[in-house]
PDB file of C-alpha atoms in Angstrom:
ATOM      1  CA  UNK A 232      64.509  87.138  58.552  1.00 76.00           C
ATOM      2  CA  UNK A 233      65.401  90.437  56.905  1.00 95.00           C
ATOM      3  CA  UNK A 234      64.948  93.812  58.559  1.00 98.00           C
ATOM      4  CA  UNK A 235      62.093  94.848  56.306  1.00 96.00           C
ATOM      5  CA  UNK A 236      60.068  91.719  57.144  1.00 97.00           C
ATOM      6  CA  UNK A 237      60.637  92.238  60.860  1.00 97.00           C
ATOM      7  CA  UNK A 238      59.499  95.877  60.649  1.00 98.00           C
ATOM      8  CA  UNK A 239      56.463  94.842  58.576  1.00 98.00           C
ATOM      9  CA  UNK A 240      55.389  92.375  61.277  1.00 98.00           C
ATOM     10  CA  UNK A 241      55.916  95.010  63.959  1.00 97.00           C
ATOM     11  CA  UNK A 242      53.850  97.603  62.096  1.00 97.00           C
ATOM     12  CA  UNK A 243      51.089  95.049  61.453  1.00 97.00           C
ATOM     13  CA  UNK A 244      50.921  94.462  65.200  1.00 97.00           C
ATOM     14  CA  UNK A 245      50.738  98.205  65.889  1.00 97.00           C
ATOM     15  CA  UNK A 246      47.941  98.613  63.347  1.00 95.00           C
ATOM     16  CA  UNK A 247      46.030  95.698  64.875  1.00 96.00           C
ATOM     17  CA  UNK A 248      46.493  97.067  68.414  1.00 96.00           C
ATOM     18  CA  UNK A 249      45.116 100.470  67.422  1.00 95.00           C
ATOM     19  CA  UNK A 250      42.295  99.023  65.299  1.00 94.00           C
ATOM     20  CA  UNK A 251      41.147  96.701  68.106  1.00 96.00           C
ATOM     21  CA  UNK A 252      41.399  99.469  70.704  1.00 96.00           C
ATOM     22  CA  UNK A 253      44.157  97.824  72.755  1.00 97.00           C
ATOM     23  CA  UNK A 254      46.337 100.854  72.009  1.00 97.00           C
ATOM     24  CA  UNK A 255      44.513 104.121  72.482  1.00 97.00           C
ATOM     25  CA  UNK A 256      46.928 106.643  71.034  1.00 97.00           C
ATOM     26  CA  UNK A 257      47.309 109.744  73.187  1.00 97.00           C
ATOM     27  CA  UNK A 258      48.007 113.229  71.922  1.00 97.00           C
ATOM     28  CA  UNK A 259      51.515 113.032  73.390  1.00 96.00           C
ATOM     29  CA  UNK A 260      52.147 109.801  71.479  1.00 97.00           C
ATOM     30  CA  UNK A 261      50.893 111.443  68.291  1.00 97.00           C
ATOM     31  CA  UNK A 262      53.344 114.294  68.741  1.00 97.00           C
ATOM     32  CA  UNK A 263      56.251 111.951  69.424  1.00 97.00           C
ATOM     33  CA  UNK A 264      55.293 109.697  66.496  1.00 97.00           C
ATOM     34  CA  UNK A 265      55.299 112.762  64.203  1.00 98.00           C
ATOM     35  CA  UNK A 266      58.706 113.794  65.540  1.00 97.00           C
ATOM     36  CA  UNK A 267      60.179 110.342  64.876  1.00 97.00           C
ATOM     37  CA  UNK A 268      58.565 110.169  61.419  1.00 97.00           C
ATOM     38  CA  UNK A 269      60.042 113.560  60.542  1.00 96.00           C
ATOM     39  CA  UNK A 270      63.459 112.473  61.795  1.00 96.00           C
ATOM     40  CA  UNK A 271      63.320 109.268  59.769  1.00 96.00           C
ATOM     41  CA  UNK A 272      62.357 111.233  56.669  1.00 94.00           C
ATOM     42  CA  UNK A 273      65.508 113.299  57.089  1.00 91.00           C
ATOM     43  CA  UNK A 274      67.721 110.216  57.446  1.00 91.00           C
ATOM     44  CA  UNK A 275      66.488 108.006  54.592  1.00 87.00           C
ATOM     45  CA  UNK A 276      65.046 110.024  51.738  1.00 78.00           C
ATOM     46  CA  UNK A 277      64.071 109.173  48.150  1.00 65.00           C
ATOM     47  CA  UNK A 278      64.977 105.547  47.291  1.00 63.00           C
ATOM     48  CA  UNK A 279      66.433 106.308  43.836  1.00 65.00           C
ATOM     49  CA  UNK A 280      68.931 108.734  45.339  1.00 77.00           C
ATOM     50  CA  UNK A 281      70.213 106.264  47.946  1.00 84.00           C
ATOM     51  CA  UNK A 282      71.717 103.725  45.545  1.00 83.00           C
ATOM     52  CA  UNK A 283      74.307 106.151  44.228  1.00 86.00           C
ATOM     53  CA  UNK A 284      75.466 107.355  47.644  1.00 91.00           C
ATOM     54  CA  UNK A 285      78.709 106.054  49.122  1.00 92.00           C
ATOM     55  CA  UNK A 286      78.199 103.166  51.541  1.00 94.00           C
ATOM     56  CA  UNK A 287      79.648 105.255  54.384  1.00 94.00           C
ATOM     57  CA  UNK A 288      76.900 107.856  53.926  1.00 93.00           C
ATOM     58  CA  UNK A 289      74.176 105.225  53.717  1.00 94.00           C
ATOM     59  CA  UNK A 290      75.465 103.610  56.899  1.00 96.00           C
ATOM     60  CA  UNK A 291      75.677 106.948  58.714  1.00 95.00           C
ATOM     61  CA  UNK A 292      72.077 107.712  57.739  1.00 95.00           C
ATOM     62  CA  UNK A 293      70.832 104.317  58.946  1.00 97.00           C
ATOM     63  CA  UNK A 294      72.660 104.774  62.244  1.00 97.00           C
ATOM     64  CA  UNK A 295      71.078 108.198  62.566  1.00 97.00           C
ATOM     65  CA  UNK A 296      67.656 106.616  62.058  1.00 97.00           C
ATOM     66  CA  UNK A 297      68.390 104.273  64.958  1.00 98.00           C
ATOM     67  CA  UNK A 298      69.458 107.268  67.056  1.00 98.00           C
ATOM     68  CA  UNK A 299      66.199 109.106  66.298  1.00 97.00           C
ATOM     69  CA  UNK A 300      64.277 106.046  67.479  1.00 98.00           C
ATOM     70  CA  UNK A 301      66.420 105.621  70.595  1.00 97.00           C
ATOM     71  CA  UNK A 302      66.150 109.250  71.662  1.00 97.00           C
ATOM     72  CA  UNK A 303      62.372 109.196  71.379  1.00 96.00           C
ATOM     73  CA  UNK A 304      62.193 105.810  73.093  1.00 96.00           C
ATOM     74  CA  UNK A 305      63.873 107.409  76.105  1.00 95.00           C
ATOM     75  CA  UNK A 306      61.015 109.946  76.325  1.00 91.00           C
ATOM     76  CA  UNK A 307      57.983 107.669  76.293  1.00 95.00           C
ATOM     77  CA  UNK A 308      56.374 104.639  77.924  1.00 95.00           C
ATOM     78  CA  UNK A 309      53.672 102.136  77.096  1.00 96.00           C
ATOM     79  CA  UNK A 310      52.667 101.072  73.601  1.00 97.00           C
ATOM     80  CA  UNK A 311      54.712 103.669  71.733  1.00 98.00           C
ATOM     81  CA  UNK A 312      57.826 102.743  73.726  1.00 98.00           C
ATOM     82  CA  UNK A 313      57.232  99.055  73.068  1.00 98.00           C
ATOM     83  CA  UNK A 314      56.750  99.742  69.362  1.00 98.00           C
ATOM     84  CA  UNK A 315      59.886 101.901  69.120  1.00 98.00           C
ATOM     85  CA  UNK A 316      61.858  99.365  71.152  1.00 98.00           C
ATOM     86  CA  UNK A 317      60.865  96.669  68.691  1.00 98.00           C
ATOM     87  CA  UNK A 318      61.835  98.923  65.793  1.00 98.00           C
ATOM     88  CA  UNK A 319      65.235  99.622  67.319  1.00 98.00           C
ATOM     89  CA  UNK A 320      65.798  95.920  67.878  1.00 98.00           C
ATOM     90  CA  UNK A 321      64.775  95.136  64.287  1.00 98.00           C
ATOM     91  CA  UNK A 322      67.276  97.682  62.993  1.00 98.00           C
ATOM     92  CA  UNK A 323      70.068  96.566  65.325  1.00 98.00           C
ATOM     93  CA  UNK A 324      71.935  94.528  62.671  1.00 98.00           C
ATOM     94  CA  UNK A 325      72.915  97.889  61.177  1.00 98.00           C
ATOM     95  CA  UNK A 326      75.016  98.489  64.293  1.00 98.00           C
ATOM     96  CA  UNK A 327      77.218  95.559  63.278  1.00 97.00           C
ATOM     97  CA  UNK A 328      77.903  96.890  59.794  1.00 98.00           C
ATOM     98  CA  UNK A 329      80.949  98.759  58.626  1.00 97.00           C
ATOM     99  CA  UNK A 330      81.712 100.604  55.410  1.00 94.00           C
ATOM    100  CA  UNK A 331      85.494 100.341  55.573  1.00 93.00           C
ATOM    101  CA  UNK A 332      87.611  97.315  54.715  1.00 90.00           C
ATOM    102  CA  UNK A 333      89.232  95.746  57.759  1.00 91.00           C
ATOM    103  CA  UNK A 334      90.858  92.573  58.940  1.00 91.00           C
ATOM    104  CA  UNK A 335      87.887  90.587  60.286  1.00 83.00           C
ATOM    105  CA  UNK A 336      89.926  89.672  63.385  1.00 88.00           C
ATOM    106  CA  UNK A 337      90.320  93.350  64.265  1.00 92.00           C
ATOM    107  CA  UNK A 338      86.922  94.775  63.304  1.00 95.00           C
ATOM    108  CA  UNK A 339      84.974  94.080  66.514  1.00 96.00           C
ATOM    109  CA  UNK A 340      82.742  91.538  64.751  1.00 94.00           C
ATOM    110  CA  UNK A 341      81.455  94.000  62.165  1.00 96.00           C
ATOM    111  CA  UNK A 342      80.637  92.967  58.615  1.00 96.00           C
ATOM    112  CA  UNK A 343      80.488  94.648  55.225  1.00 95.00           C
ATOM    113  CA  UNK A 344      76.797  94.620  54.263  1.00 96.00           C
ATOM    114  CA  UNK A 345      75.687  93.883  50.736  1.00 95.00           C
ATOM    115  CA  UNK A 346      73.910  96.501  48.617  1.00 93.00           C
ATOM    116  CA  UNK A 347      70.715  94.479  49.135  1.00 94.00           C
ATOM    117  CA  UNK A 348      71.110  94.705  52.906  1.00 96.00           C
ATOM    118  CA  UNK A 349      71.434  98.489  52.688  1.00 95.00           C
ATOM    119  CA  UNK A 350      68.300  98.678  50.541  1.00 93.00           C
ATOM    120  CA  UNK A 351      66.413  96.339  52.878  1.00 96.00           C
ATOM    121  CA  UNK A 352      67.231  98.488  55.905  1.00 97.00           C
ATOM    122  CA  UNK A 353      66.365 101.724  54.108  1.00 95.00           C
ATOM    123  CA  UNK A 354      63.025 100.325  52.942  1.00 94.00           C
ATOM    124  CA  UNK A 355      62.337  99.164  56.498  1.00 97.00           C
ATOM    125  CA  UNK A 356      62.975 102.681  57.808  1.00 97.00           C
ATOM    126  CA  UNK A 357      60.581 104.106  55.206  1.00 95.00           C
ATOM    127  CA  UNK A 358      57.911 101.586  56.194  1.00 96.00           C
ATOM    128  CA  UNK A 359      58.420 102.469  59.847  1.00 97.00           C
ATOM    129  CA  UNK A 360      58.186 106.173  58.995  1.00 97.00           C
ATOM    130  CA  UNK A 361      54.897 105.607  57.154  1.00 96.00           C
ATOM    131  CA  UNK A 362      53.441 103.737  60.114  1.00 97.00           C
ATOM    132  CA  UNK A 363      54.521 106.454  62.534  1.00 98.00           C
ATOM    133  CA  UNK A 364      52.969 109.066  60.246  1.00 97.00           C
ATOM    134  CA  UNK A 365      49.718 107.099  60.400  1.00 96.00           C
ATOM    135  CA  UNK A 366      49.938 106.917  64.199  1.00 96.00           C
ATOM    136  CA  UNK A 367      50.507 110.665  64.331  1.00 96.00           C
ATOM    137  CA  UNK A 368      47.190 111.366  62.605  1.00 94.00           C
ATOM    138  CA  UNK A 369      45.136 108.503  64.107  1.00 83.00           C
TER     139      UNK A 369
END
């Protein structure tokens, strides 16, 4: 399953939880969701611009998105923490990517992602950002 599909399933669950009242979003969660959404906006901007960037920059930005999620995850509990934990797990393949050529036996198990994998991860981050923006105003 690709990253974007995994994030889509996660965000569907979050939307269902809030709609059915299982997740009653607190003001603190709204503030943290807005902070994460803003951080994700800074890391993965306009899709058309991303394609022309060097792979090293795209990878750095995706890793930064994971860092934004992880830092916020450390500051919360409950539904928002579970949601962010799932998002971090969904994006974890990015942590096994590299942008530099290397002997596979000496690259700590990393792989060179395809352009489609970069796009998939970036779209997933945008989808996550949109869901967090919705949570922030719910």
